[in-house]
PDB file of C-alpha atoms in Angstrom:
ATOM      1  CA  MET A   1     -15.769   0.125  32.271  1.00  0.00           C
ATOM      2  CA  ARG A   2     -14.891  -2.086  35.237  1.00  0.00           C
ATOM      3  CA  THR A   3     -12.066  -1.262  37.547  1.00  0.00           C
ATOM      4  CA  ARG A   4      -9.286  -3.876  37.761  1.00  0.00           C
ATOM      5  CA  SER A   5      -7.333  -5.061  40.905  1.00  0.00           C
ATOM      6  CA  PHE A   6      -3.844  -4.034  41.276  1.00  0.00           C
ATOM      7  CA  LEU A   7      -1.522  -6.877  42.559  1.00  0.00           C
ATOM      8  CA  ALA A   8       1.456  -6.923  44.285  1.00  0.00           C
ATOM      9  CA  ALA A   9       2.388 -10.386  45.375  1.00  0.00           C
ATOM     10  CA  ILE A  10       6.203 -10.831  44.972  1.00  0.00           C
ATOM     11  CA  ALA A  11       5.909 -14.638  44.968  1.00  0.00           C
ATOM     12  CA  VAL A  12       3.247 -14.454  41.912  1.00  0.00           C
ATOM     13  CA  VAL A  13       5.956 -11.903  40.097  1.00  0.00           C
ATOM     14  CA  VAL A  14       8.627 -14.525  40.556  1.00  0.00           C
ATOM     15  CA  LEU A  15       7.114 -17.394  39.272  1.00  0.00           C
ATOM     16  CA  ALA A  16       5.774 -15.244  36.524  1.00  0.00           C
ATOM     17  CA  VAL A  17       9.153 -14.204  35.500  1.00  0.00           C
ATOM     18  CA  THR A  18      10.585 -17.777  35.690  1.00  0.00           C
ATOM     19  CA  GLY A  19       7.568 -18.398  33.164  1.00  0.00           C
ATOM     20  CA  ALA A  20       8.388 -15.679  30.870  1.00  0.00           C
ATOM     21  CA  ALA A  21      11.746 -16.782  30.456  1.00  0.00           C
ATOM     22  CA  SER A  22      11.315 -20.446  29.608  1.00  0.00           C
ATOM     23  CA  ALA A  23       8.243 -19.598  27.202  1.00  0.00           C
ATOM     24  CA  SER A  24      10.426 -16.829  25.332  1.00  0.00           C
ATOM     25  CA  ALA A  25      13.245 -19.604  24.598  1.00  0.00           C
ATOM     26  CA  GLU A  26      10.623 -21.596  22.653  1.00  0.00           C
ATOM     27  CA  THR A  27       9.197 -18.970  20.789  1.00  0.00           C
ATOM     28  CA  ALA A  28       9.360 -15.617  19.565  1.00  0.00           C
ATOM     29  CA  LYS A  29       5.899 -13.314  20.708  1.00  0.00           C
ATOM     30  CA  ARG A  30       4.625 -10.601  18.893  1.00  0.00           C
ATOM     31  CA  VAL A  31       2.721  -7.835  20.789  1.00  0.00           C
ATOM     32  CA  PHE A  32       0.511  -5.297  19.073  1.00  0.00           C
ATOM     33  CA  ASN A  33      -2.658  -2.951  19.062  1.00  0.00           C
ATOM     34  CA  SER A  34      -5.659  -4.515  19.969  1.00  0.00           C
ATOM     35  CA  MET A  35      -4.314  -7.494  22.060  1.00  0.00           C
ATOM     36  CA  GLN A  36      -6.372  -7.849  25.148  1.00  0.00           C
ATOM     37  CA  ILE A  37      -4.405  -8.086  28.461  1.00  0.00           C
ATOM     38  CA  LEU A  38      -5.017  -9.322  31.864  1.00  0.00           C
ATOM     39  CA  PHE A  39      -3.515  -8.330  35.236  1.00  0.00           C
ATOM     40  CA  ASP A  40      -4.862 -10.984  36.964  1.00  0.00           C
ATOM     41  CA  LEU A  41      -5.178 -14.379  36.187  1.00  0.00           C
ATOM     42  CA  ASN A  42      -7.833 -15.565  38.330  1.00  0.00           C
ATOM     43  CA  SER A  43      -9.949 -12.921  36.857  1.00  0.00           C
ATOM     44  CA  PRO A  44      -9.828 -14.198  33.192  1.00  0.00           C
ATOM     45  CA  ASP A  45     -13.032 -11.800  32.397  1.00  0.00           C
ATOM     46  CA  HIS A  46     -11.750  -8.787  33.744  1.00  0.00           C
ATOM     47  CA  PHE A  47      -9.550  -7.565  31.089  1.00  0.00           C
ATOM     48  CA  CYS A  48      -8.504  -4.216  28.903  1.00  0.00           C
ATOM     49  CA  THR A  49      -6.805  -3.875  25.810  1.00  0.00           C
ATOM     50  CA  ILE A  50      -3.351  -2.306  24.218  1.00  0.00           C
ATOM     51  CA  GLY A  51      -3.740   0.883  22.308  1.00  0.00           C
ATOM     52  CA  ALA A  52      -0.462   1.217  20.796  1.00  0.00           C
ATOM     53  CA  VAL A  53       3.102  -0.470  20.802  1.00  0.00           C
ATOM     54  CA  GLY A  54       6.615   1.357  20.476  1.00  0.00           C
ATOM     55  CA  THR A  55       9.422   2.413  22.101  1.00  0.00           C
ATOM     56  CA  ASP A  56      10.538   5.620  24.448  1.00  0.00           C
ATOM     57  CA  LYS A  57      13.267   8.337  24.327  1.00  0.00           C
ATOM     58  CA  TYR A  58      15.270   5.973  26.484  1.00  0.00           C
ATOM     59  CA  ASP A  59      14.687   3.049  24.170  1.00  0.00           C
ATOM     60  CA  ARG A  60      12.413   1.282  26.520  1.00  0.00           C
ATOM     61  CA  ARG A  61       9.994  -1.114  24.701  1.00  0.00           C
ATOM     62  CA  ILE A  62       6.443   0.350  25.707  1.00  0.00           C
ATOM     63  CA  ALA A  63       2.795  -0.181  25.213  1.00  0.00           C
ATOM     64  CA  VAL A  64       0.109   2.028  26.093  1.00  0.00           C
ATOM     65  CA  SER A  65      -3.199   1.172  27.596  1.00  0.00           C
ATOM     66  CA  ALA A  66      -5.968   3.045  29.769  1.00  0.00           C
ATOM     67  CA  GLY A  67      -5.430   4.041  33.449  1.00  0.00           C
ATOM     68  CA  HIS A  68      -8.757   3.503  34.956  1.00  0.00           C
ATOM     69  CA  CYS A  69      -7.762  -0.498  34.347  1.00  0.00           C
ATOM     70  CA  LEU A  70      -6.256  -0.454  37.779  1.00  0.00           C
ATOM     71  CA  GLN A  71      -6.475   0.945  40.986  1.00  0.00           C
ATOM     72  CA  ASP A  72      -4.463   1.347  44.445  1.00  0.00           C
ATOM     73  CA  PRO A  73      -4.823  -1.563  46.621  1.00  0.00           C
ATOM     74  CA  PRO A  74      -5.985  -0.216  50.320  1.00  0.00           C
ATOM     75  CA  GLY A  75      -3.185   1.557  52.094  1.00  0.00           C
ATOM     76  CA  GLN A  76      -0.788   1.798  49.019  1.00  0.00           C
ATOM     77  CA  LYS A  77      -0.020   4.066  46.900  1.00  0.00           C
ATOM     78  CA  TYR A  78       1.075   3.156  43.291  1.00  0.00           C
ATOM     79  CA  SER A  79      -0.933   5.788  40.761  1.00  0.00           C
ATOM     80  CA  ASP A  80       0.459   8.560  39.297  1.00  0.00           C
ATOM     81  CA  ARG A  81       4.140   8.044  39.880  1.00  0.00           C
ATOM     82  CA  ASP A  82       6.619   5.723  37.779  1.00  0.00           C
ATOM     83  CA  ILE A  83       6.869   2.048  39.037  1.00  0.00           C
ATOM     84  CA  PRO A  84      10.308   0.665  38.431  1.00  0.00           C
ATOM     85  CA  GLU A  85       9.192  -2.277  40.715  1.00  0.00           C
ATOM     86  CA  ASN A  86       7.969  -5.409  38.901  1.00  0.00           C
ATOM     87  CA  ILE A  87       4.987  -5.672  41.082  1.00  0.00           C
ATOM     88  CA  GLN A  88       2.231  -5.637  38.460  1.00  0.00           C
ATOM     89  CA  PRO A  89       2.973  -8.137  35.567  1.00  0.00           C
ATOM     90  CA  VAL A  90       0.756  -8.084  32.222  1.00  0.00           C
ATOM     91  CA  TYR A  91      -0.487 -10.829  30.440  1.00  0.00           C
ATOM     92  CA  ASP A  92      -1.723 -11.432  26.934  1.00  0.00           C
ATOM     93  CA  ARG A  93      -5.188 -12.795  27.497  1.00  0.00           C
ATOM     94  CA  GLY A  94      -5.019 -14.994  24.718  1.00  0.00           C
ATOM     95  CA  ASP A  95      -1.796 -16.710  25.721  1.00  0.00           C
ATOM     96  CA  THR A  96      -1.242 -16.604  29.456  1.00  0.00           C
ATOM     97  CA  GLY A  97       0.935 -19.362  29.206  1.00  0.00           C
ATOM     98  CA  PHE A  98       3.696 -17.317  27.851  1.00  0.00           C
ATOM     99  CA  GLY A  99       3.945 -15.682  31.225  1.00  0.00           C
ATOM    100  CA  PRO A 100       4.082 -11.532  31.606  1.00  0.00           C
ATOM    101  CA  ILE A 101       4.681  -9.710  28.378  1.00  0.00           C
ATOM    102  CA  GLY A 102       5.568  -6.719  30.420  1.00  0.00           C
ATOM    103  CA  TYR A 103       5.025  -4.671  33.742  1.00  0.00           C
ATOM    104  CA  VAL A 104       3.030  -1.612  34.760  1.00  0.00           C
ATOM    105  CA  ARG A 105       5.144   1.184  35.220  1.00  0.00           C
ATOM    106  CA  TYR A 106       2.849   4.046  35.068  1.00  0.00           C
ATOM    107  CA  PHE A 107      -1.103   4.345  35.576  1.00  0.00           C
ATOM    108  CA  LYS A 108      -3.389   7.585  36.248  1.00  0.00           C
ATOM    109  CA  SER A 109      -6.339   6.426  38.444  1.00  0.00           C
ATOM    110  CA  ARG A 110     -10.019   7.402  38.457  1.00  0.00           C
ATOM    111  CA  GLU A 111      -9.656   9.906  40.853  1.00  0.00           C
ATOM    112  CA  GLY A 112     -13.360   9.806  41.706  1.00  0.00           C
ATOM    113  CA  SER A 113     -14.409  10.027  38.242  1.00  0.00           C
ATOM    114  CA  MET A 114     -16.777   7.367  36.851  1.00  0.00           C
ATOM    115  CA  THR A 115     -14.928   7.102  33.523  1.00  0.00           C
ATOM    116  CA  GLY A 116     -11.364   7.673  34.361  1.00  0.00           C
ATOM    117  CA  HIS A 117      -9.488  10.790  34.953  1.00  0.00           C
ATOM    118  CA  PRO A 118     -10.421  13.407  32.416  1.00  0.00           C
ATOM    119  CA  THR A 119      -7.495  14.075  30.677  1.00  0.00           C
ATOM    120  CA  LYS A 120      -4.738  11.709  31.499  1.00  0.00           C
ATOM    121  CA  ASP A 121      -6.452   8.347  31.422  1.00  0.00           C
ATOM    122  CA  TYR A 122      -3.428   6.081  30.471  1.00  0.00           C
ATOM    123  CA  LEU A 123      -1.153   3.119  31.736  1.00  0.00           C
ATOM    124  CA  ILE A 124       2.427   2.698  30.381  1.00  0.00           C
ATOM    125  CA  ILE A 125       3.506  -1.124  30.444  1.00  0.00           C
ATOM    126  CA  GLU A 126       7.358  -1.612  29.728  1.00  0.00           C
ATOM    127  CA  LEU A 127       7.543  -4.561  27.830  1.00  0.00           C
ATOM    128  CA  VAL A 128      10.026  -7.735  28.326  1.00  0.00           C
ATOM    129  CA  PRO A 129      13.178  -8.105  26.111  1.00  0.00           C
ATOM    130  CA  SER A 130      11.574 -11.454  24.293  1.00  0.00           C
ATOM    131  CA  VAL A 131       8.656 -10.162  22.662  1.00  0.00           C
ATOM    132  CA  THR A 132       8.555  -8.557  19.455  1.00  0.00           C
ATOM    133  CA  LEU A 133       6.931  -5.139  18.693  1.00  0.00           C
ATOM    134  CA  SER A 134       4.349  -4.793  16.246  1.00  0.00           C
ATOM    135  CA  SER A 135       2.740  -1.953  14.451  1.00  0.00           C
ATOM    136  CA  GLN A 136      -0.101  -4.242  12.925  1.00  0.00           C
ATOM    137  CA  GLY A 137      -2.717  -5.061  14.909  1.00  0.00           C
ATOM    138  CA  PRO A 138      -5.499  -7.637  13.709  1.00  0.00           C
ATOM    139  CA  TYR A 139      -7.063  -4.957  11.753  1.00  0.00           C
ATOM    140  CA  LEU A 140      -5.488  -1.514  12.398  1.00  0.00           C
ATOM    141  CA  LYS A 141      -1.842  -0.482  11.326  1.00  0.00           C
ATOM    142  CA  GLN A 142      -0.181   2.666  13.139  1.00  0.00           C
ATOM    143  CA  THR A 143       1.751   4.511  10.902  1.00  0.00           C
ATOM    144  CA  GLY A 144       3.242   6.924  13.305  1.00  0.00           C
ATOM    145  CA  GLU A 145       1.498   9.571  16.014  1.00  0.00           C
ATOM    146  CA  MET A 146      -1.035  11.856  15.034  1.00  0.00           C
ATOM    147  CA  GLU A 147       0.153  15.496  14.285  1.00  0.00           C
ATOM    148  CA  VAL A 148      -1.827  18.405  13.819  1.00  0.00           C
ATOM    149  CA  PRO A 149       0.640  21.574  13.671  1.00  0.00           C
ATOM    150  CA  ASP A 150      -2.280  23.985  13.727  1.00  0.00           C
ATOM    151  CA  GLY A 151      -4.576  22.261  16.014  1.00  0.00           C
ATOM    152  CA  GLN A 152      -5.458  23.408  19.842  1.00  0.00           C
ATOM    153  CA  PRO A 153      -2.987  22.399  22.104  1.00  0.00           C
ATOM    154  CA  SER A 154      -3.838  19.667  24.770  1.00  0.00           C
ATOM    155  CA  PRO A 155      -4.551  20.963  28.310  1.00  0.00           C
ATOM    156  CA  ASN A 156      -1.801  18.875  29.377  1.00  0.00           C
ATOM    157  CA  ALA A 157       1.091  20.184  26.974  1.00  0.00           C
ATOM    158  CA  LEU A 158       3.681  22.460  27.818  1.00  0.00           C
ATOM    159  CA  THR A 159       4.603  25.787  26.210  1.00  0.00           C
ATOM    160  CA  PRO A 160       5.206  25.734  23.338  1.00  0.00           C
ATOM    161  CA  SER A 161       3.519  22.447  22.508  1.00  0.00           C
ATOM    162  CA  LEU A 162       4.460  19.937  19.841  1.00  0.00           C
ATOM    163  CA  ALA A 163       2.617  19.014  16.594  1.00  0.00           C
ATOM    164  CA  ASP A 164       1.614  15.337  18.320  1.00  0.00           C
ATOM    165  CA  GLU A 165       0.349  17.191  21.370  1.00  0.00           C
ATOM    166  CA  ARG A 166      -2.354  19.236  19.184  1.00  0.00           C
ATOM    167  CA  LEU A 167      -6.282  18.065  18.928  1.00  0.00           C
ATOM    168  CA  LEU A 168      -8.070  17.372  16.205  1.00  0.00           C
ATOM    169  CA  GLY A 169     -10.602  19.239  15.578  1.00  0.00           C
ATOM    170  CA  ALA A 170     -14.373  18.551  15.892  1.00  0.00           C
ATOM    171  CA  ALA A 171     -16.145  21.392  14.609  1.00  0.00           C
ATOM    172  CA  LEU A 172     -19.004  21.214  11.971  1.00  0.00           C
ATOM    173  CA  ASN A 173     -16.487  22.008   9.209  1.00  0.00           C
ATOM    174  CA  ASN A 174     -14.162  19.234  10.372  1.00  0.00           C
ATOM    175  CA  ASN A 175     -14.346  16.020   9.015  1.00  0.00           C
ATOM    176  CA  ASN A 176     -11.944  14.214  11.355  1.00  0.00           C
ATOM    177  CA  GLU A 177     -13.006  10.699  11.818  1.00  0.00           C
ATOM    178  CA  LEU A 178     -11.498   7.763  14.253  1.00  0.00           C
ATOM    179  CA  VAL A 179     -11.380   4.181  12.688  1.00  0.00           C
ATOM    180  CA  VAL A 180     -11.219   1.907  16.029  1.00  0.00           C
ATOM    181  CA  SER A 181     -10.729  -1.769  16.594  1.00  0.00           C
ATOM    182  CA  GLY A 182     -12.332  -4.213  19.754  1.00  0.00           C
ATOM    183  CA  GLN A 183     -14.877  -6.758  20.114  1.00  0.00           C
ATOM    184  CA  LEU A 184     -17.632  -5.245  18.179  1.00  0.00           C
ATOM    185  CA  GLY A 185     -15.211  -5.412  15.084  1.00  0.00           C
ATOM    186  CA  VAL A 186     -13.777  -2.537  13.328  1.00  0.00           C
ATOM    187  CA  TRP A 187     -15.829   0.762  13.437  1.00  0.00           C
ATOM    188  CA  TYR A 188     -15.254   4.252  12.544  1.00  0.00           C
ATOM    189  CA  GLY A 189     -17.055   7.661  12.675  1.00  0.00           C
ATOM    190  CA  ARG A 190     -16.609  11.460  12.737  1.00  0.00           C
ATOM    191  CA  ILE A 191     -15.232  12.935  15.715  1.00  0.00           C
ATOM    192  CA  THR A 192     -18.433  15.124  17.309  1.00  0.00           C
ATOM    193  CA  SER A 193     -17.099  16.638  20.160  1.00  0.00           C
ATOM    194  CA  ASN A 194     -13.579  17.293  21.666  1.00  0.00           C
ATOM    195  CA  ALA A 195     -13.246  18.357  25.271  1.00  0.00           C
ATOM    196  CA  ASN A 196      -9.861  18.952  26.458  1.00  0.00           C
ATOM    197  CA  GLY A 197      -8.694  16.135  24.259  1.00  0.00           C
ATOM    198  CA  VAL A 198     -11.263  13.517  25.081  1.00  0.00           C
ATOM    199  CA  TYR A 199     -13.034  12.894  21.747  1.00  0.00           C
ATOM    200  CA  GLN A 200     -16.456  11.710  21.202  1.00  0.00           C
ATOM    201  CA  SER A 201     -17.307   9.677  18.266  1.00  0.00           C
ATOM    202  CA  TRP A 202     -19.767   7.172  16.514  1.00  0.00           C
ATOM    203  CA  ALA A 203     -17.166   4.504  16.174  1.00  0.00           C
ATOM    204  CA  LYS A 204     -18.020   1.808  18.824  1.00  0.00           C
ATOM    205  CA  HIS A 205     -16.687  -0.135  21.560  1.00  0.00           C
ATOM    206  CA  GLN A 206     -17.712  -1.942  24.795  1.00  0.00           C
ATOM    207  CA  GLY A 207     -16.458  -3.031  28.059  1.00  0.00           C
ATOM    208  CA  GLY A 208     -12.967  -4.663  28.162  1.00  0.00           C
ATOM    209  CA  ASP A 209     -11.871  -2.505  25.050  1.00  0.00           C
ATOM    210  CA  SER A 210     -10.455   0.146  27.518  1.00  0.00           C
ATOM    211  CA  GLY A 211      -7.002   1.233  26.174  1.00  0.00           C
ATOM    212  CA  GLY A 212      -7.839  -0.357  22.776  1.00  0.00           C
ATOM    213  CA  PRO A 213      -6.531   1.689  19.591  1.00  0.00           C
ATOM    214  CA  ALA A 214      -7.889   4.460  17.395  1.00  0.00           C
ATOM    215  CA  ILE A 215      -6.261   5.742  14.643  1.00  0.00           C
ATOM    216  CA  TRP A 216      -7.149   8.877  12.407  1.00  0.00           C
ATOM    217  CA  HIS A 217      -8.908   8.022   9.087  1.00  0.00           C
ATOM    218  CA  VAL A 218      -6.689   9.556   6.362  1.00  0.00           C
ATOM    219  CA  PRO A 219      -8.578  11.576   3.962  1.00  0.00           C
ATOM    220  CA  GLY A 220      -9.021   9.625   0.459  1.00  0.00           C
ATOM    221  CA  THR A 221      -7.870   6.371   1.688  1.00  0.00           C
ATOM    222  CA  GLU A 222     -10.013   3.210   1.780  1.00  0.00           C
ATOM    223  CA  TYR A 223     -12.289   2.478   4.602  1.00  0.00           C
ATOM    224  CA  PRO A 224     -12.383  -0.906   6.355  1.00  0.00           C
ATOM    225  CA  GLY A 225     -14.778  -3.085   4.765  1.00  0.00           C
ATOM    226  CA  GLN A 226     -15.295  -6.480   3.303  1.00  0.00           C
ATOM    227  CA  GLY A 227     -13.229  -5.729  -0.050  1.00  0.00           C
ATOM    228  CA  ASN A 228     -10.229  -5.043   2.184  1.00  0.00           C
ATOM    229  CA  ASN A 229     -10.787  -7.608   5.003  1.00  0.00           C
ATOM    230  CA  PHE A 230     -11.458  -4.850   7.183  1.00  0.00           C
ATOM    231  CA  GLN A 231      -8.132  -3.369   7.227  1.00  0.00           C
ATOM    232  CA  ALA A 232      -7.118   0.221   7.944  1.00  0.00           C
ATOM    233  CA  ALA A 233      -4.030   1.971   8.124  1.00  0.00           C
ATOM    234  CA  GLY A 234      -3.275   5.795   9.838  1.00  0.00           C
ATOM    235  CA  PRO A 235      -1.580   7.552  12.753  1.00  0.00           C
ATOM    236  CA  TRP A 236      -2.390   6.825  16.145  1.00  0.00           C
ATOM    237  CA  ALA A 237      -4.946   9.115  17.368  1.00  0.00           C
ATOM    238  CA  GLY A 238      -6.078   7.851  20.782  1.00  0.00           C
ATOM    239  CA  ILE A 239      -7.165   4.700  22.901  1.00  0.00           C
ATOM    240  CA  THR A 240     -10.382   3.801  24.163  1.00  0.00           C
ATOM    241  CA  LYS A 241     -11.842   5.772  27.346  1.00  0.00           C
ATOM    242  CA  ALA A 242     -15.507   4.582  28.396  1.00  0.00           C
ATOM    243  CA  VAL A 243     -19.200   4.688  27.245  1.00  0.00           C
ATOM    244  CA  ILE A 244     -20.234   8.038  28.956  1.00  0.00           C
ATOM    245  CA  LEU A 245     -23.711  10.015  29.333  1.00  0.00           C
ATOM    246  CA  GLY A 246     -23.540  11.668  26.090  1.00  0.00           C
ATOM    247  CA  VAL A 247     -24.414  11.620  22.264  1.00  0.00           C
ATOM    248  CA  PRO A 248     -22.456   9.716  20.710  1.00  0.00           C
ATOM    249  CA  GLN A 249     -21.525   7.892  23.919  1.00  0.00           C
ATOM    250  CA  TYR A 250     -18.157   6.653  22.884  1.00  0.00           C
ATOM    251  CA  ALA A 251     -15.139   8.690  24.483  1.00  0.00           C
ATOM    252  CA  TYR A 252     -11.437   8.231  23.477  1.00  0.00           C
ATOM    253  CA  THR A 253      -8.348   9.684  25.044  1.00  0.00           C
ATOM    254  CA  SER A 254      -6.428  11.650  22.476  1.00  0.00           C
ATOM    255  CA  SER A 255      -2.917  10.471  21.909  1.00  0.00           C
ATOM    256  CA  ALA A 256      -2.316  14.245  22.161  1.00  0.00           C
ATOM    257  CA  ASN A 257      -2.850  14.204  25.729  1.00  0.00           C
ATOM    258  CA  ILE A 258      -0.957  10.883  26.716  1.00  0.00           C
ATOM    259  CA  LEU A 259       2.149  12.123  24.589  1.00  0.00           C
ATOM    260  CA  ALA A 260       1.893  15.683  26.230  1.00  0.00           C
ATOM    261  CA  ASP A 261       1.572  14.513  29.953  1.00  0.00           C
ATOM    262  CA  LEU A 262       4.478  12.291  29.246  1.00  0.00           C
ATOM    263  CA  ARG A 263       6.602  14.877  27.900  1.00  0.00           C
ATOM    264  CA  ALA A 264       5.409  17.461  31.062  1.00  0.00           C
ATOM    265  CA  ARG A 265       6.098  14.626  33.491  1.00  0.00           C
ATOM    266  CA  ASP A 266       9.625  13.781  32.268  1.00  0.00           C
ATOM    267  CA  ALA A 267      10.613  17.349  32.216  1.00  0.00           C
ATOM    268  CA  ALA A 268       9.892  17.438  35.683  1.00  0.00           C
ATOM    269  CA  HIS A 269      11.235  14.178  36.597  1.00  0.00           C
ATOM    270  CA  PRO A 270      13.708  13.047  33.633  1.00  0.00           C
ATOM    271  CA  GLY A 271      13.745   9.343  32.880  1.00  0.00           C
ATOM    272  CA  THR A 272       9.740   8.908  33.023  1.00  0.00           C
ATOM    273  CA  TYR A 273       8.618   5.657  31.618  1.00  0.00           C
ATOM    274  CA  GLY A 274       7.072   6.563  28.089  1.00  0.00           C
ATOM    275  CA  ALA A 275       8.432   9.818  27.561  1.00  0.00           C
ATOM    276  CA  GLY A 276       9.251  10.559  23.976  1.00  0.00           C
ATOM    277  CA  PHE A 277       7.086   7.296  22.927  1.00  0.00           C
ATOM    278  CA  HIS A 278       7.034   6.257  19.224  1.00  0.00           C
ATOM    279  CA  VAL A 279       4.708   3.981  17.590  1.00  0.00           C
ATOM    280  CA  THR A 280       7.077   0.976  16.373  1.00  0.00           C
ATOM    281  CA  GLN A 281       7.867   0.949  12.612  1.00  0.00           C
ATOM    282  CA  ASN A 282       8.236  -3.216  12.914  1.00  0.00           C
ATOM    283  CA  PRO A 283       5.656  -4.658  10.755  1.00  0.00           C
TER     284      PRO A 283
END
């Protein structure tokens, strides 16, 4: 996965805010899982993807993506702290004329890893008031957050951990499967490994899909295919992380790791952007 540039040009931000206000007056804009996003309008081929859309415990409108999509500019430190300033706009790659759909409020940098931080590879976007939240992406509908009451706690979790901070099993007697959506279409596959909340699965993705959605395949429900227009519904289970040196090579950061870290950070610093995140129920 490529590393994206972190921009902090105030002039660009001012112009972008003005553009968003004008566009929002003309039409309502829906933000959904699988939307490709840009951080730099001058680099349209360097993009990431939204994994989930909803609200936090402070009623802020939030989207989640991958932390390794950004890096700190030389001599500055924005990673691993809340960013209340509107210094990093986020754009819909398919509709940049709208202006920013939101601003980055938090990201966890790679910290030397080639594939993003091992357990906290996520990014939080606060969406602008003029957009409409949607649980329905082009193919995946997210019905809530993945809860595993009897699962292993995320390494990021406080004690006691919550049900949505516990991990899906990957042992031979488990048949937990992910369904994902990205540039390669809709794929599904069994979780074959769970390393501290990083899942490996045969569900495919490629560069640019970083941060994109993964849902749990609810046992007994229909798989995506031609007969149902490749649609699937299930609880949000994670986001696309990286292609790694392993078998299978497709890695995903669990939603449990993200939700647990958000709650732990909020316990230490109340008001954390994204804390208590819940997937929107808007269609």
